[in-house]
PDB file of C-alpha atoms in Angstrom:
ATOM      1  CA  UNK A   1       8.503 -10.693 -15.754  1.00 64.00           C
ATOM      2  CA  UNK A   2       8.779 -11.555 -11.861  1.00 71.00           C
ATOM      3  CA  UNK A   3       6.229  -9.987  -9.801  1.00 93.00           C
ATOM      4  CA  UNK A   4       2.979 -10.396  -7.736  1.00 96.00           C
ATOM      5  CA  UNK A   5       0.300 -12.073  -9.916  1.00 96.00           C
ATOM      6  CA  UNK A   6      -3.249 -11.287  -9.299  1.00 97.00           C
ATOM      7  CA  UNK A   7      -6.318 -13.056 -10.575  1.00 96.00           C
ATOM      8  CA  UNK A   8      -9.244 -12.006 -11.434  1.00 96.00           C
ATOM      9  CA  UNK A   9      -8.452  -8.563 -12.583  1.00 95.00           C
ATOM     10  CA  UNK A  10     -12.475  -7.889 -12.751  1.00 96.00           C
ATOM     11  CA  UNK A  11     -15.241  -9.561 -10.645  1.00 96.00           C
ATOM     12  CA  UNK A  12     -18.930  -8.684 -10.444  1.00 97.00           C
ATOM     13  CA  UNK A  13     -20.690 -10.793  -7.090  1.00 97.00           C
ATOM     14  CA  UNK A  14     -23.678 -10.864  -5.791  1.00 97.00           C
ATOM     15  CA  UNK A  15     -24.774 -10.397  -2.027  1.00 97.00           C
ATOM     16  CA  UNK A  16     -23.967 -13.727  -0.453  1.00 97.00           C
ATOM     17  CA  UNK A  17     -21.920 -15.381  -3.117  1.00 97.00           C
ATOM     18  CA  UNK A  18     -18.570 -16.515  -1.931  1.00 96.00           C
ATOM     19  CA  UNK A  19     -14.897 -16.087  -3.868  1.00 96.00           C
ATOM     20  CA  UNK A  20     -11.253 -16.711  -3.586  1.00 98.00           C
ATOM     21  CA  UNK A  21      -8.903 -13.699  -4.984  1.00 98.00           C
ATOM     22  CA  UNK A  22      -5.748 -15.559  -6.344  1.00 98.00           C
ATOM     23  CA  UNK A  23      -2.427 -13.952  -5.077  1.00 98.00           C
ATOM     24  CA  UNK A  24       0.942 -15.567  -6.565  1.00 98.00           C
ATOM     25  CA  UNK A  25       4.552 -13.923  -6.644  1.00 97.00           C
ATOM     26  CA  UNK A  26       7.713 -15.919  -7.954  1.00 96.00           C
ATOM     27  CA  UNK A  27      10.230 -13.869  -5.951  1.00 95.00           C
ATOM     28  CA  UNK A  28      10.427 -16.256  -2.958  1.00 94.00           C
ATOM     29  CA  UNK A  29       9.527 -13.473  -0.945  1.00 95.00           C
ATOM     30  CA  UNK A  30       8.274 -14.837   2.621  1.00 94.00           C
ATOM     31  CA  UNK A  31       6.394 -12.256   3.074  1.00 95.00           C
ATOM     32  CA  UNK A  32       2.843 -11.230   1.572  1.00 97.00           C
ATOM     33  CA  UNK A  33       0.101  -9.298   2.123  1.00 97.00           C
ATOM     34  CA  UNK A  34      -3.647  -8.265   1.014  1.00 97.00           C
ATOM     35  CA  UNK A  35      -4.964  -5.159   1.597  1.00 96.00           C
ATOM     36  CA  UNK A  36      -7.606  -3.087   0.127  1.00 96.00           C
ATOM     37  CA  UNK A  37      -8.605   0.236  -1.292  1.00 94.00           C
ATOM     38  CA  UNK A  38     -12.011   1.785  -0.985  1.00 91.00           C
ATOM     39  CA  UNK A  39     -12.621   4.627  -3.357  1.00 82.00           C
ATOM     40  CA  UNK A  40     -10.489   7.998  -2.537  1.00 76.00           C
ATOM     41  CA  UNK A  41      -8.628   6.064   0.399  1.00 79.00           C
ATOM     42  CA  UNK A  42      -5.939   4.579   1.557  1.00 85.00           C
ATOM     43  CA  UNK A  43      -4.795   0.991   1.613  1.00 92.00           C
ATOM     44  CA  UNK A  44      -6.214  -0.965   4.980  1.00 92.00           C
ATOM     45  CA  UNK A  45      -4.162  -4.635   5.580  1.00 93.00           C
ATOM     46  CA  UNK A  46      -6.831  -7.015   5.297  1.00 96.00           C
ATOM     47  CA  UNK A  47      -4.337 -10.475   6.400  1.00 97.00           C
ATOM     48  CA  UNK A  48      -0.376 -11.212   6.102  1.00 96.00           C
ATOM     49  CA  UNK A  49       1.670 -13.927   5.944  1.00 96.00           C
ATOM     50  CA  UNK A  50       5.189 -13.909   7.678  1.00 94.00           C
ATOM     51  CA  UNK A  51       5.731 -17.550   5.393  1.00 95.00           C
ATOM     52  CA  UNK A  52       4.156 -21.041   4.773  1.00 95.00           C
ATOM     53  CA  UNK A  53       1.860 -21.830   7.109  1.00 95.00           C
ATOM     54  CA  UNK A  54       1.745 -18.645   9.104  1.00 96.00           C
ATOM     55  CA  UNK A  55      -1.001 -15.732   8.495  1.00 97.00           C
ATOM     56  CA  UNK A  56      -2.126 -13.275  10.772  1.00 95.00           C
ATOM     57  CA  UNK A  57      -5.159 -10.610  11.226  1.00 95.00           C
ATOM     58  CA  UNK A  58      -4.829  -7.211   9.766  1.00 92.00           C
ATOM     59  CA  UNK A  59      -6.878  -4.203  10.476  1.00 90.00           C
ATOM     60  CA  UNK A  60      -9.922  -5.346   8.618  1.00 94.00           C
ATOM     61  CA  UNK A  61     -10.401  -8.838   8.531  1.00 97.00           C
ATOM     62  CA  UNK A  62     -14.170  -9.849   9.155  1.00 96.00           C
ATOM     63  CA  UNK A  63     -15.451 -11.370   6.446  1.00 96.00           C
ATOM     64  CA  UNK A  64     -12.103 -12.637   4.886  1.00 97.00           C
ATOM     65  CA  UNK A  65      -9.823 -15.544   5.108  1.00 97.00           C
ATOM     66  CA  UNK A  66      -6.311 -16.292   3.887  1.00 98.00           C
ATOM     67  CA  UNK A  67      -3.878 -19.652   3.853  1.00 96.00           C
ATOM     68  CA  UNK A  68      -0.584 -20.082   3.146  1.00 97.00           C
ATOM     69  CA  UNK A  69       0.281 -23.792   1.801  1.00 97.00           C
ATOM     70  CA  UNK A  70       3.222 -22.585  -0.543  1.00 97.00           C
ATOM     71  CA  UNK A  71       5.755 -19.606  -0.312  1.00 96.00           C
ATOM     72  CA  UNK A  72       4.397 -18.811  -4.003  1.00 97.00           C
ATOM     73  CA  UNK A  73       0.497 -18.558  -2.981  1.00 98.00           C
ATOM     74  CA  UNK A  74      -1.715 -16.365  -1.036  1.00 98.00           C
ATOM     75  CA  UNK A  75      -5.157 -16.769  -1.976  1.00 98.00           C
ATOM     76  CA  UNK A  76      -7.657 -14.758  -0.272  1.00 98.00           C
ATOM     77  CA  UNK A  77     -11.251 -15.814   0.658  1.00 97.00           C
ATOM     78  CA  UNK A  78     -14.719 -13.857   0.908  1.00 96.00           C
ATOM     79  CA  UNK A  79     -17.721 -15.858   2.162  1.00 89.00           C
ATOM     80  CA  UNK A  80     -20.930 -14.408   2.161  1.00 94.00           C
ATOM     81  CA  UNK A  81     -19.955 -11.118   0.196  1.00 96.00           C
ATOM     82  CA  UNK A  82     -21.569  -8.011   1.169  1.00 96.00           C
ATOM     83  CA  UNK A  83     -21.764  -4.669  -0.586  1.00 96.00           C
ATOM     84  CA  UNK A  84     -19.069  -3.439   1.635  1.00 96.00           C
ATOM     85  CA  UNK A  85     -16.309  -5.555  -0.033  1.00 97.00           C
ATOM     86  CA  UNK A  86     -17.020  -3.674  -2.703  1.00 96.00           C
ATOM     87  CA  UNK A  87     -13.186  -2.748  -3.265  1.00 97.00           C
ATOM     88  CA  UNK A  88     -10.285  -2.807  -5.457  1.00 96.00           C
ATOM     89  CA  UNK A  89      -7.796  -5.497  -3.931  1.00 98.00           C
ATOM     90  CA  UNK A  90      -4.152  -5.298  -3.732  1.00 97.00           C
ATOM     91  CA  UNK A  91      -1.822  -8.402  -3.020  1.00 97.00           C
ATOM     92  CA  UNK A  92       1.476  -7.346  -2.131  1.00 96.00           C
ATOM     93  CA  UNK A  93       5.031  -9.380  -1.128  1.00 96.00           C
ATOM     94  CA  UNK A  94       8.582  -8.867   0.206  1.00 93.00           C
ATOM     95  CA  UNK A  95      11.423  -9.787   1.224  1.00 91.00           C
ATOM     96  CA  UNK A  96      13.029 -10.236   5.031  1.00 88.00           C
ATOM     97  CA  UNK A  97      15.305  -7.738   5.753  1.00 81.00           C
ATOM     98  CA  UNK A  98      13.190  -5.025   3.841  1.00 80.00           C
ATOM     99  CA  UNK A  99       9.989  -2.832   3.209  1.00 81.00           C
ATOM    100  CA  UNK A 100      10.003  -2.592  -0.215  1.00 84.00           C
ATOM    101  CA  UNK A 101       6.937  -4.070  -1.235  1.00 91.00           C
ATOM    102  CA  UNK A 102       6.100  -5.402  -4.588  1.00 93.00           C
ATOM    103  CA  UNK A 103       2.196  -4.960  -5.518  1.00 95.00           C
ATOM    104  CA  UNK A 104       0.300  -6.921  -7.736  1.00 95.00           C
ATOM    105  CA  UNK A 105      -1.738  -4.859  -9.758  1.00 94.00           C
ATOM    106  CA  UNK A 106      -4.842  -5.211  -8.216  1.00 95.00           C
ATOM    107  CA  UNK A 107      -8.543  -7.035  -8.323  1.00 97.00           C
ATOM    108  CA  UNK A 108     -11.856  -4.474  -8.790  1.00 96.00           C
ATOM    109  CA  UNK A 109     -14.582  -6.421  -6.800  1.00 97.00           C
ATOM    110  CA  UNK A 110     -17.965  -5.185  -7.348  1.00 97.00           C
ATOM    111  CA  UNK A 111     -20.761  -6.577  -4.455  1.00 97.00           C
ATOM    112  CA  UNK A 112     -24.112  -5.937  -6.112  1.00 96.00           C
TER     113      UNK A 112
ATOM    114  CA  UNK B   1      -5.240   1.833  15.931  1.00 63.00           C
ATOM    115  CA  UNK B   2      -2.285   4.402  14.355  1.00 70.00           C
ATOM    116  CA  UNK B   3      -2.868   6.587  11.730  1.00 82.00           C
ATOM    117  CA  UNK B   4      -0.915   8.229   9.200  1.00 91.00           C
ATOM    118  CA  UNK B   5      -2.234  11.708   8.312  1.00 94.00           C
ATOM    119  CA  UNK B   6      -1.072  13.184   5.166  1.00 96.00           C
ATOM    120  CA  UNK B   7      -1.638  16.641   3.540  1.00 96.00           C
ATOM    121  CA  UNK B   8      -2.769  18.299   1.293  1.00 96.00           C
ATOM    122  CA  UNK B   9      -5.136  15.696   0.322  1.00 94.00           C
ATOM    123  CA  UNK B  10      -4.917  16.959  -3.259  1.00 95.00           C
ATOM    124  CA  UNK B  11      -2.548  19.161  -5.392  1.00 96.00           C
ATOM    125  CA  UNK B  12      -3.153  20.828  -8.640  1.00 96.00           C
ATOM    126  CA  UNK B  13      -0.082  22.623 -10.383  1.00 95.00           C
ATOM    127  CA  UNK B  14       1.715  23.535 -13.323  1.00 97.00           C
ATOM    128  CA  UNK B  15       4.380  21.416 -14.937  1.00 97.00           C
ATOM    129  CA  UNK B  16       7.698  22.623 -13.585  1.00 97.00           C
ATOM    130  CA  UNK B  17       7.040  23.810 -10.180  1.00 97.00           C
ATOM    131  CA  UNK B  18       7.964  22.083  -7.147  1.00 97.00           C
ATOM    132  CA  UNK B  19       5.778  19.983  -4.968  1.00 96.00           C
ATOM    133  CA  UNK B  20       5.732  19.671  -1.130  1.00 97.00           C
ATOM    134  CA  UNK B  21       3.729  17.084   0.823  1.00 98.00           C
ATOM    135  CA  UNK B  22       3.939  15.826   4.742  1.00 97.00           C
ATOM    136  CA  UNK B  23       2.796  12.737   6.583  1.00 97.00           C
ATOM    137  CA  UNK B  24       2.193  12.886  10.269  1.00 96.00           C
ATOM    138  CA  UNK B  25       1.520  10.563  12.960  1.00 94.00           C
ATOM    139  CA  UNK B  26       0.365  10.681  16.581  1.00 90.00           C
ATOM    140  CA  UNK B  27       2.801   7.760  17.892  1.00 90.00           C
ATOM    141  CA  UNK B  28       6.562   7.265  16.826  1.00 91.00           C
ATOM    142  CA  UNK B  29       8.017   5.373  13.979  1.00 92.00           C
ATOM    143  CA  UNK B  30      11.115   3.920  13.062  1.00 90.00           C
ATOM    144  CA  UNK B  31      10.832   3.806   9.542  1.00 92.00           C
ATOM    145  CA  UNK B  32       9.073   5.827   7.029  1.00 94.00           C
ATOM    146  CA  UNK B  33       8.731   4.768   3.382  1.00 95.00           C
ATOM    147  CA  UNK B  34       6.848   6.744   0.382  1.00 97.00           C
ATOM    148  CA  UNK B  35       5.236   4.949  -2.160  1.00 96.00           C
ATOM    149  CA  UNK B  36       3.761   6.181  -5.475  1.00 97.00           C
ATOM    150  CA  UNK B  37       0.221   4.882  -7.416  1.00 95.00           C
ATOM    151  CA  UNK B  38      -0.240   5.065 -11.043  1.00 94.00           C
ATOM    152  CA  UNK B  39      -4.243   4.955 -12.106  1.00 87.00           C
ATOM    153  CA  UNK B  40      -5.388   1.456 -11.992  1.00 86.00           C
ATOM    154  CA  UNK B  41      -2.153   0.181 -10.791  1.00 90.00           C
ATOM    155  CA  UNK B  42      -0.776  -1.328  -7.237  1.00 92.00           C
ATOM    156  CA  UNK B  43       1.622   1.208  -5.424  1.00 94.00           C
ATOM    157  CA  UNK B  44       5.216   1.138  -6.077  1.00 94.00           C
ATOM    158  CA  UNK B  45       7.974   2.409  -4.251  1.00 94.00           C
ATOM    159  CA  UNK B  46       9.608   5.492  -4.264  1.00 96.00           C
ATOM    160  CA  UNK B  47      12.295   6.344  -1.313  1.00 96.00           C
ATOM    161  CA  UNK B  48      12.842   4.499   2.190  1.00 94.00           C
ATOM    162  CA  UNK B  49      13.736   6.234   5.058  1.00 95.00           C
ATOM    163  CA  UNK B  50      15.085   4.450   8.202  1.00 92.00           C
ATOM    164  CA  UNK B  51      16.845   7.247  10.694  1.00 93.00           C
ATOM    165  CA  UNK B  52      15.661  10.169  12.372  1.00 93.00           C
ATOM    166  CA  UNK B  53      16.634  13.385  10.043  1.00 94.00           C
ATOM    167  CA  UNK B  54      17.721  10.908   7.067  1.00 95.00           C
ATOM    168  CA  UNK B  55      17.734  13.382   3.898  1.00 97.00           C
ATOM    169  CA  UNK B  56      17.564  10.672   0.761  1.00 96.00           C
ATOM    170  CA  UNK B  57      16.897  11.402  -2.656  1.00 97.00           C
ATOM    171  CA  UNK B  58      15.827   9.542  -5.773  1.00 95.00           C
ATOM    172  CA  UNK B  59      16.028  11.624  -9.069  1.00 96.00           C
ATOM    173  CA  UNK B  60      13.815  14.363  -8.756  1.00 97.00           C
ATOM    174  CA  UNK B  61      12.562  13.254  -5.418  1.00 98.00           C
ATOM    175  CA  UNK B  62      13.566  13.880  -1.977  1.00 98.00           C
ATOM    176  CA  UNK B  63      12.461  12.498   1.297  1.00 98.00           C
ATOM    177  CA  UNK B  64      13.201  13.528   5.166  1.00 97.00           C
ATOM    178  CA  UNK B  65      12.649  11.286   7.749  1.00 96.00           C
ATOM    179  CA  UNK B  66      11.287  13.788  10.556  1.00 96.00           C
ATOM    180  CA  UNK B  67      13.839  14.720  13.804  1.00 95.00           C
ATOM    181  CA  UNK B  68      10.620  14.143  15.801  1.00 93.00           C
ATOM    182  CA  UNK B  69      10.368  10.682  14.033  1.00 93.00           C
ATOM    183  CA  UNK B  70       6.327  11.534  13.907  1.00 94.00           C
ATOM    184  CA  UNK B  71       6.352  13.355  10.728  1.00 96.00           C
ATOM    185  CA  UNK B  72       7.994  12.351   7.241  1.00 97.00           C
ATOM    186  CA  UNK B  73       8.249  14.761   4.262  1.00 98.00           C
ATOM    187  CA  UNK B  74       8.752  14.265   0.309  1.00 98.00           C
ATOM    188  CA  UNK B  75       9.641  17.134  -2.268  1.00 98.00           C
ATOM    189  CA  UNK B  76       9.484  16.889  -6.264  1.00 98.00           C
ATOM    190  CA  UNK B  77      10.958  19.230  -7.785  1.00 97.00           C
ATOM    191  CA  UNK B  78      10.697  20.576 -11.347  1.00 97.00           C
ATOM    192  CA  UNK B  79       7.219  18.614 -11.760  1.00 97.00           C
ATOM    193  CA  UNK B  80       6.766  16.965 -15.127  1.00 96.00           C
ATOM    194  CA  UNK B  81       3.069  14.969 -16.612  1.00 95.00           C
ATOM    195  CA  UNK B  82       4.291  11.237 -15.679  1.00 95.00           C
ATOM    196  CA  UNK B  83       4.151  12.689 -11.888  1.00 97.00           C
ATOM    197  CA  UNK B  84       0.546  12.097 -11.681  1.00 96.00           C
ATOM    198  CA  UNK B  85      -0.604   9.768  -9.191  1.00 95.00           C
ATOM    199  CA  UNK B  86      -0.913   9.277  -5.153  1.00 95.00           C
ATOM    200  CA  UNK B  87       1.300   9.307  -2.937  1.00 97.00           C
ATOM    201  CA  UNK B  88       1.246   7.460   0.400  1.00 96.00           C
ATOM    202  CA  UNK B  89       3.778   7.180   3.171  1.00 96.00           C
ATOM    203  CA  UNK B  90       3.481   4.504   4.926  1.00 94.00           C
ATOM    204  CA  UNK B  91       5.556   2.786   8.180  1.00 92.00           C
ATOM    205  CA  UNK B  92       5.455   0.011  10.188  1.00 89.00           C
ATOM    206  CA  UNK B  93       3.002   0.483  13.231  1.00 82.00           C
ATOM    207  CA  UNK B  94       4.229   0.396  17.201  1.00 76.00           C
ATOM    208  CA  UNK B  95       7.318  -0.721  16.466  1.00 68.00           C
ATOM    209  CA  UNK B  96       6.040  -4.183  14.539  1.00 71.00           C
ATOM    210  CA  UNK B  97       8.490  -5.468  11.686  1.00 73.00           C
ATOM    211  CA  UNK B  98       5.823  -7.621   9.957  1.00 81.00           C
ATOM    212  CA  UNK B  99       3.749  -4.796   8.621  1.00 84.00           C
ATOM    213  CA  UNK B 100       2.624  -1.466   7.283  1.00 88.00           C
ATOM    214  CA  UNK B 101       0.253   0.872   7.660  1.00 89.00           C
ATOM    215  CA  UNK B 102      -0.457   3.650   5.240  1.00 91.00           C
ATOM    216  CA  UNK B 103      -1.485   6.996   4.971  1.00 93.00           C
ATOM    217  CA  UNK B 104      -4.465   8.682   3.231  1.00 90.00           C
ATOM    218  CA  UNK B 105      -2.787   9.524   0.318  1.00 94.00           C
ATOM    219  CA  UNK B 106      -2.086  13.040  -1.571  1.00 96.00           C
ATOM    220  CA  UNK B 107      -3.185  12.814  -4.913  1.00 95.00           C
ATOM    221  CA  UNK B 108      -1.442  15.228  -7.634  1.00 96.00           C
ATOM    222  CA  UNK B 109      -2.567  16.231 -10.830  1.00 96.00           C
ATOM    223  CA  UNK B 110       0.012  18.265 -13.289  1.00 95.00           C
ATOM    224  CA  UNK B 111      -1.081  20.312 -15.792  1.00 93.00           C
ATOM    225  CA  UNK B 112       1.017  20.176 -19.035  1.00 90.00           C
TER     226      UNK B 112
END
């Protein structure tokens, strides 16, 4: 089915070690997005991409970074992880010309 | 940075009766949109609203798109199990295109 792939669904790291969250959708949607969702909250943008070779700062990006080489691909990267990444991750994509979002269905990190 | 308030944070009813939540901000938007979260899943949405007083429904669901253009409103009616969830508005902040921001999230639980 088309959609927003995300990769891993599970990930246990420890304090320091470094990771890319895979993000791929096969809707040629320019847009795409990574937010994510501490525990009992709401969903804070992280980075977004307005298409190839364009990304921009969300609300909370220290201690992530994005690129956008393809339309398909927006891989997200945590350096030096920290128990407050500890988060489920949500990639997310659209269209221009609308807000309807499609998620992926998410990545549990886990910073011990 | 804007903030979308919503309330109640939590609802816990009876299959069949009708649900009421609000989202508010401090600032104005131009486009409110109300998204739904299954358990372990990435949010999906539910109704877009893009005009002040905009009445738009989608099955059991209805959503108003405030005259103030601050506030945003979604009723279910006639609740039913598979309603579980959270729901989040969400909108696109100071007038950007490129992006949303989203509420806390009201989470409902429906007794059988």
């Amino acid at each position: 089915n088309a959609g927003v792939t995300q990769t891993p669904k599970f990930r246990i790291l420890k304090i320091g070690q470094s990771m890319t969250l895979q993000c791929a959708q096969d809707m040629n949607h320019n847009y795409m997005y990574w937010y994510r969702q501490d525990p009992g909250m709401g969903l804070k943008l992280i980075y977004y991409s307005v298409g190839a070779g364009i990304t921009d700062k969300g609300e909370v990006p220290n201690g992530y970074n994005v690129s956008r080489s393809t339309t398909e691909d927006f891989p997200l990267r945590l350096e030096l992880a920290a128990p407050s990444q500890t988060s489920v991750y949500f990639c997310a994509s659209r269209p221009s010309g609308n807000y309807g979002y499609t998620f992926g269905s998410g990545t549990r990190l886990t910073v011990v | 940075g804007q903030q979308l308030n919503q309330s109640p944070q939590s609802m816990f009813i009876q299959e069949g009766e009708d649900v009421s939540m609000n989202c508010t901000s401090s600032s104005i938007f131009n486009t409110w949109l109300w998204y739904k979260q299954d358990p372990g899943e990435g949010p999906v949405l539910l109704i877009a609203l893009y005009k002040a007083g905009e009445l738009t429904s989608n099955g059991r669901l209805t959503a108003q798109f405030g005259i103030t253009r601050k506030d945003s409103f979604l009723n279910i009616s006639a609740s039913i199990p598979s309603d579980v969830g959270i729901y989040f508005c969400a909108g696109p902040p100071g007038g950007a295109t490129n992006k949303l921001i989203f509420g806390t999230g009201t989470l409902l639980a429906v007794q059988p």
